[in-house]
Amino acid sequence: MYSEKVMDHFQHPRNVGEIENASGVGTVGNAKCGDIMRIYLDIDDNGIIKDCKFKTFGCGAAVATSSMATEMVMGKSIQEALQVTNKAVMEALDGLPPVKVHCSLLAEEAIHAALWDYAEKH
Amino acid sequence: MYSEKVMDHFQHPRNVGEIENASGVGTVGNAKCGDIMRIYLDIDDNGIIKDCKFKTFGCGAAVATSSMATEMVMGKSIQEALQVTNKAVMEALDGLPPVKVHCSLLAEEAIHAALWDYAEKH
Ligand code: FES
């Protein structure tokens, strides 16, 4: 049912945690399942994402997509990070079952919310 | 949103894993969110649950309820274990938000399925 990459990122999630004094924080909820996700971004003076961490109460698909998404935005500019869609993340994970696609949206939305939070502060 | 006990069992889940040559194995799926749960029981000759482990792809609420449910059935007879309802598990966790109640059903259903699997083999 789940690809090897999904199981790997689910069982060994990357970048779980919080960032103190983060440049931007985004918290989003999933109306469909009631799960929540928070993403922390550390952005340097050149607008490059230096660090990215996440916390979620969501399911394995939410954990795997957040793990992959945080890896994909790391080192990117804000413009580049905005192009990391949930579709790109799912492709990088070799796909997700259709019933779990809504879970993958949490990571994309939380990253956007964190970038928005950063933009508002600057 | 979540009680301290829920967060504790979510962040430090008890009894995660598999049991080789388990006396009973129960696998159930959650139609609402597409998550899956598997529970392994080790039952001795007197019908007492000696060990209980679980694996899930489900969310934090599914993890917390399974963690608590496996603790609650440990050491119990089959009859006693059947009385460990998802209501009792939620109470032991000081409650769950209404939107997450369906997640707590996974543990109860998986334990029942595993007991059924055991009964069919004996
Ligand atoms: S079911 Fe809620 S995030 Fe996947």
Tab-separated table of C-alpha atoms and ligand atoms in Angstrom:
chain	number	residue	atom	x	y	z
A	1	MET	CA	0.000	0.000	0.000
A	2	TYR	CA	2.867	2.426	0.804
A	3	SER	CA	6.119	2.894	-1.129
A	4	GLU	CA	9.475	2.113	0.461
A	5	LYS	CA	10.288	5.824	0.566
A	6	VAL	CA	7.048	6.601	2.395
A	7	MET	CA	7.763	3.882	4.964
A	8	ASP	CA	11.346	5.112	5.364
A	9	HIS	CA	10.294	8.717	6.000
A	10	PHE	CA	7.456	7.544	8.262
A	11	GLN	CA	9.692	5.336	10.399
A	12	HIS	CA	12.714	7.666	10.355
A	13	PRO	CA	11.259	11.138	9.942
A	14	ARG	CA	13.778	13.901	9.201
A	15	ASN	CA	13.642	17.358	10.768
A	16	VAL	CA	11.160	16.661	13.554
A	17	GLY	CA	11.209	19.317	16.267
A	18	GLU	CA	10.948	23.020	16.909
A	19	ILE	CA	13.154	26.035	16.123
A	20	GLU	CA	13.469	28.629	18.866
A	21	ASN	CA	13.028	32.188	17.588
A	22	ALA	CA	12.136	30.874	14.129
A	23	SER	CA	11.953	33.407	11.262
A	24	GLY	CA	8.537	32.038	10.357
A	25	VAL	CA	6.072	29.593	11.913
A	26	GLY	CA	3.057	28.108	10.155
A	27	THR	CA	0.289	26.107	11.831
A	28	VAL	CA	-2.472	24.509	9.786
A	29	GLY	CA	-5.277	22.068	10.422
A	30	ASN	CA	-6.868	19.432	8.258
A	31	ALA	CA	-10.636	19.792	8.279
A	32	LYS	CA	-11.065	16.302	6.858
A	33	CYS	CA	-9.367	14.421	9.687
A	34	GLY	CA	-8.884	17.029	12.431
A	35	ASP	CA	-5.097	16.700	12.408
A	36	ILE	CA	-2.692	19.562	12.949
A	37	MET	CA	0.768	20.437	11.657
A	38	ARG	CA	3.307	23.118	12.561
A	39	ILE	CA	6.382	24.071	10.533
A	40	TYR	CA	9.262	26.260	11.698
A	41	LEU	CA	11.590	28.029	9.244
A	42	ASP	CA	14.946	29.644	9.881
A	43	ILE	CA	15.648	32.093	7.022
A	44	ASP	CA	18.928	34.005	6.705
A	45	ASP	CA	19.532	37.594	5.566
A	46	ASN	CA	19.773	36.483	1.926
A	47	GLY	CA	16.326	34.897	2.099
A	48	ILE	CA	17.668	31.340	2.120
A	49	ILE	CA	16.024	28.646	4.263
A	50	LYS	CA	18.799	27.511	6.588
A	51	ASP	CA	16.722	25.215	8.759
A	52	CYS	CA	13.250	23.747	8.784
A	53	LYS	CA	11.536	21.614	11.426
A	54	PHE	CA	8.053	20.199	11.859
A	55	LYS	CA	5.687	18.780	14.443
A	56	THR	CA	2.447	17.007	13.697
A	57	PHE	CA	-0.274	14.960	15.304
A	58	GLY	CA	-1.140	13.672	11.836
A	59	CYS	CA	-0.906	10.191	10.383
A	60	GLY	CA	2.004	8.377	8.756
A	61	ALA	CA	1.325	10.029	5.414
A	62	ALA	CA	1.467	13.464	7.051
A	63	VAL	CA	4.726	12.533	8.783
A	64	ALA	CA	6.314	11.174	5.591
A	65	THR	CA	5.306	14.143	3.425
A	66	SER	CA	6.474	16.671	6.032
A	67	SER	CA	9.764	14.860	6.416
A	68	MET	CA	10.325	14.921	2.654
A	69	ALA	CA	9.014	18.486	2.214
A	70	THR	CA	11.330	19.886	4.905
A	71	GLU	CA	14.268	18.204	3.173
A	72	MET	CA	13.185	19.663	-0.172
A	73	VAL	CA	12.901	23.295	0.990
A	74	MET	CA	16.168	23.264	2.957
A	75	GLY	CA	18.770	25.517	1.291
A	76	LYS	CA	16.206	27.014	-1.086
A	77	SER	CA	15.176	30.637	-1.536
A	78	ILE	CA	11.639	31.681	-0.624
A	79	GLN	CA	10.641	31.766	-4.302
A	80	GLU	CA	12.015	28.271	-4.869
A	81	ALA	CA	10.381	26.955	-1.676
A	82	LEU	CA	6.987	28.170	-2.879
A	83	GLN	CA	7.379	25.859	-5.859
A	84	VAL	CA	7.698	22.764	-3.667
A	85	THR	CA	4.116	21.604	-4.112
A	86	ASN	CA	2.471	18.632	-2.449
A	87	LYS	CA	2.485	17.038	-5.908
A	88	ALA	CA	6.286	17.337	-6.086
A	89	VAL	CA	6.597	15.944	-2.564
A	90	MET	CA	4.355	12.978	-3.376
A	91	GLU	CA	6.368	12.279	-6.518
A	92	ALA	CA	9.590	12.362	-4.499
A	93	LEU	CA	7.980	9.752	-2.221
A	94	ASP	CA	6.957	7.551	-5.183
A	95	GLY	CA	3.292	8.326	-4.607
A	96	LEU	CA	0.619	7.997	-1.946
A	97	PRO	CA	-2.735	6.166	-1.979
A	98	PRO	CA	-5.541	8.526	-3.097
A	99	VAL	CA	-7.210	8.403	0.344
A	100	LYS	CA	-4.048	9.923	1.840
A	101	VAL	CA	-3.549	12.822	-0.576
A	102	HIS	CA	-5.349	15.229	1.780
A	103	CYS	CA	-2.687	14.448	4.429
A	104	SER	CA	0.084	15.563	2.080
A	105	LEU	CA	-1.543	18.994	1.786
A	106	LEU	CA	-0.736	19.738	5.428
A	107	ALA	CA	2.995	20.103	4.742
A	108	GLU	CA	2.549	22.378	1.727
A	109	GLU	CA	0.026	24.557	3.537
A	110	ALA	CA	2.148	24.777	6.684
A	111	ILE	CA	5.244	25.788	4.682
A	112	HIS	CA	3.225	28.470	2.893
A	113	ALA	CA	1.837	29.697	6.208
A	114	ALA	CA	5.355	29.858	7.674
A	115	LEU	CA	6.659	31.794	4.634
A	116	TRP	CA	3.693	34.142	4.966
A	117	ASP	CA	4.478	34.617	8.655
A	118	TYR	CA	8.090	35.453	7.737
A	119	ALA	CA	7.006	37.884	5.009
A	120	GLU	CA	4.652	39.684	7.393
A	121	LYS	CA	7.480	40.193	9.881
A	122	HIS	CA	9.830	41.622	7.209
B	1	MET	CA	-6.564	20.548	22.415
B	2	TYR	CA	-5.033	17.280	23.697
B	3	SER	CA	-4.705	16.120	27.306
B	4	GLU	CA	-1.299	15.616	28.885
B	5	LYS	CA	-1.855	11.857	28.900
B	6	VAL	CA	-2.642	11.831	25.175
B	7	MET	CA	0.524	13.815	24.420
B	8	ASP	CA	2.569	11.515	26.673
B	9	HIS	CA	1.321	8.331	24.967
B	10	PHE	CA	1.693	9.970	21.539
B	11	GLN	CA	5.280	11.069	22.129
B	12	HIS	CA	6.328	7.975	24.092
B	13	PRO	CA	4.102	5.199	22.796
B	14	ARG	CA	4.203	1.951	24.774
B	15	ASN	CA	4.253	-1.485	23.162
B	16	VAL	CA	5.068	-0.486	19.596
B	17	GLY	CA	6.311	-3.378	17.500
B	18	GLU	CA	5.517	-6.898	16.367
B	19	ILE	CA	5.317	-10.279	18.085
B	20	GLU	CA	6.755	-13.213	16.177
B	21	ASN	CA	4.472	-16.246	16.182
B	22	ALA	CA	1.759	-14.247	17.959
B	23	SER	CA	-1.238	-16.171	19.323
B	24	GLY	CA	-3.526	-13.717	17.554
B	25	VAL	CA	-3.090	-10.902	15.047
B	26	GLY	CA	-5.735	-8.334	14.168
B	27	THR	CA	-5.527	-5.863	11.285
B	28	VAL	CA	-8.169	-3.221	10.753
B	29	GLY	CA	-8.578	-0.179	8.554
B	30	ASN	CA	-10.286	3.126	9.119
B	31	ALA	CA	-12.623	3.948	6.251
B	32	LYS	CA	-12.841	7.605	7.297
B	33	CYS	CA	-9.145	8.442	7.020
B	34	GLY	CA	-7.630	5.401	5.300
B	35	ASP	CA	-5.358	4.482	8.206
B	36	ILE	CA	-4.407	0.987	9.230
B	37	MET	CA	-3.618	-0.646	12.540
B	38	ARG	CA	-2.273	-4.075	13.484
B	39	ILE	CA	-2.264	-5.591	16.959
B	40	TYR	CA	-0.354	-8.703	18.033
B	41	LEU	CA	-1.329	-10.706	21.123
B	42	ASP	CA	0.626	-13.323	22.985
B	43	ILE	CA	-1.818	-15.438	25.017
B	44	ASP	CA	-0.705	-18.188	27.412
B	45	ASP	CA	-2.311	-21.584	28.087
B	46	ASN	CA	-4.534	-20.080	30.778
B	47	GLY	CA	-5.955	-17.580	28.309
B	48	ILE	CA	-4.073	-14.648	29.820
B	49	ILE	CA	-2.631	-11.916	27.576
B	50	LYS	CA	1.081	-12.014	28.292
B	51	ASP	CA	2.179	-9.514	25.670
B	52	CYS	CA	0.595	-7.102	23.259
B	53	LYS	CA	2.206	-4.962	20.551
B	54	PHE	CA	0.881	-2.643	17.873
B	55	LYS	CA	1.861	-0.941	14.632
B	56	THR	CA	-0.057	1.819	12.944
B	57	PHE	CA	0.183	4.355	10.170
B	58	GLY	CA	-2.514	6.348	11.954
B	59	CYS	CA	-2.421	9.762	13.574
B	60	GLY	CA	-1.412	10.830	17.052
B	61	ALA	CA	-4.821	9.927	18.453
B	62	ALA	CA	-4.558	6.407	17.006
B	63	VAL	CA	-1.054	6.042	18.449
B	64	ALA	CA	-2.091	7.296	21.909
B	65	THR	CA	-5.203	5.101	22.143
B	66	SER	CA	-3.334	1.994	20.966
B	67	SER	CA	-0.543	2.662	23.423
B	68	MET	CA	-3.041	2.968	26.294
B	69	ALA	CA	-5.214	0.057	25.077
B	70	THR	CA	-2.258	-2.341	24.872
B	71	GLU	CA	-1.308	-1.390	28.441
B	72	MET	CA	-4.877	-1.965	29.594
B	73	VAL	CA	-5.284	-5.464	28.117
B	74	MET	CA	-1.889	-6.696	29.277
B	75	GLY	CA	-2.269	-9.357	31.995
B	76	LYS	CA	-6.008	-9.672	31.418
B	77	SER	CA	-8.063	-12.713	30.438
B	78	ILE	CA	-9.789	-12.768	27.065
B	79	GLN	CA	-13.151	-12.000	28.690
B	80	GLU	CA	-11.690	-9.053	30.572
B	81	ALA	CA	-9.894	-7.774	27.466
B	82	LEU	CA	-13.169	-7.728	25.546
B	83	GLN	CA	-14.455	-5.241	28.102
B	84	VAL	CA	-11.683	-2.743	27.347
B	85	THR	CA	-13.806	-0.499	25.138
B	86	ASN	CA	-12.628	2.556	23.249
B	87	LYS	CA	-14.729	4.552	25.732
B	88	ALA	CA	-12.691	3.146	28.639
B	89	VAL	CA	-9.445	3.862	26.780
B	90	MET	CA	-10.483	7.450	26.032
B	91	GLU	CA	-11.427	7.953	29.687
B	92	ALA	CA	-8.044	6.638	30.773
B	93	LEU	CA	-6.498	9.244	28.450
B	94	ASP	CA	-8.640	12.058	29.937
B	95	GLY	CA	-10.611	12.361	26.712
B	96	LEU	CA	-10.122	13.093	23.023
B	97	PRO	CA	-11.565	15.842	20.811
B	98	PRO	CA	-14.806	14.648	19.132
B	99	VAL	CA	-13.205	14.760	15.650
B	100	LYS	CA	-10.654	12.164	16.811
B	101	VAL	CA	-13.030	9.640	18.385
B	102	HIS	CA	-13.124	7.577	15.189
B	103	CYS	CA	-9.327	7.130	15.457
B	104	SER	CA	-9.712	5.567	18.909
B	105	LEU	CA	-11.945	2.864	17.427
B	106	LEU	CA	-8.976	1.392	15.553
B	107	ALA	CA	-7.394	0.015	18.740
B	108	GLU	CA	-10.593	-1.577	20.040
B	109	GLU	CA	-11.390	-3.118	16.673
B	110	ALA	CA	-7.853	-4.420	16.195
B	111	ILE	CA	-7.826	-6.025	19.669
B	112	HIS	CA	-11.167	-7.683	18.948
B	113	ALA	CA	-9.872	-8.888	15.573
B	114	ALA	CA	-6.750	-10.310	17.231
B	115	LEU	CA	-8.835	-12.093	19.906
B	116	TRP	CA	-11.052	-13.465	17.147
B	117	ASP	CA	-7.978	-14.664	15.272
B	118	TYR	CA	-6.786	-16.404	18.449
B	119	ALA	CA	-10.207	-17.996	19.059
B	120	GLU	CA	-10.364	-19.323	15.504
B	121	LYS	CA	-6.985	-21.019	15.939
B	122	HIS	CA	-8.010	-22.651	19.240
C	1	FES	S1	-5.404	11.259	8.385
C	1	FES	FE1	-5.035	13.209	9.291
C	1	FES	S2	-3.134	13.783	8.459
C	1	FES	FE2	-3.508	11.878	7.582
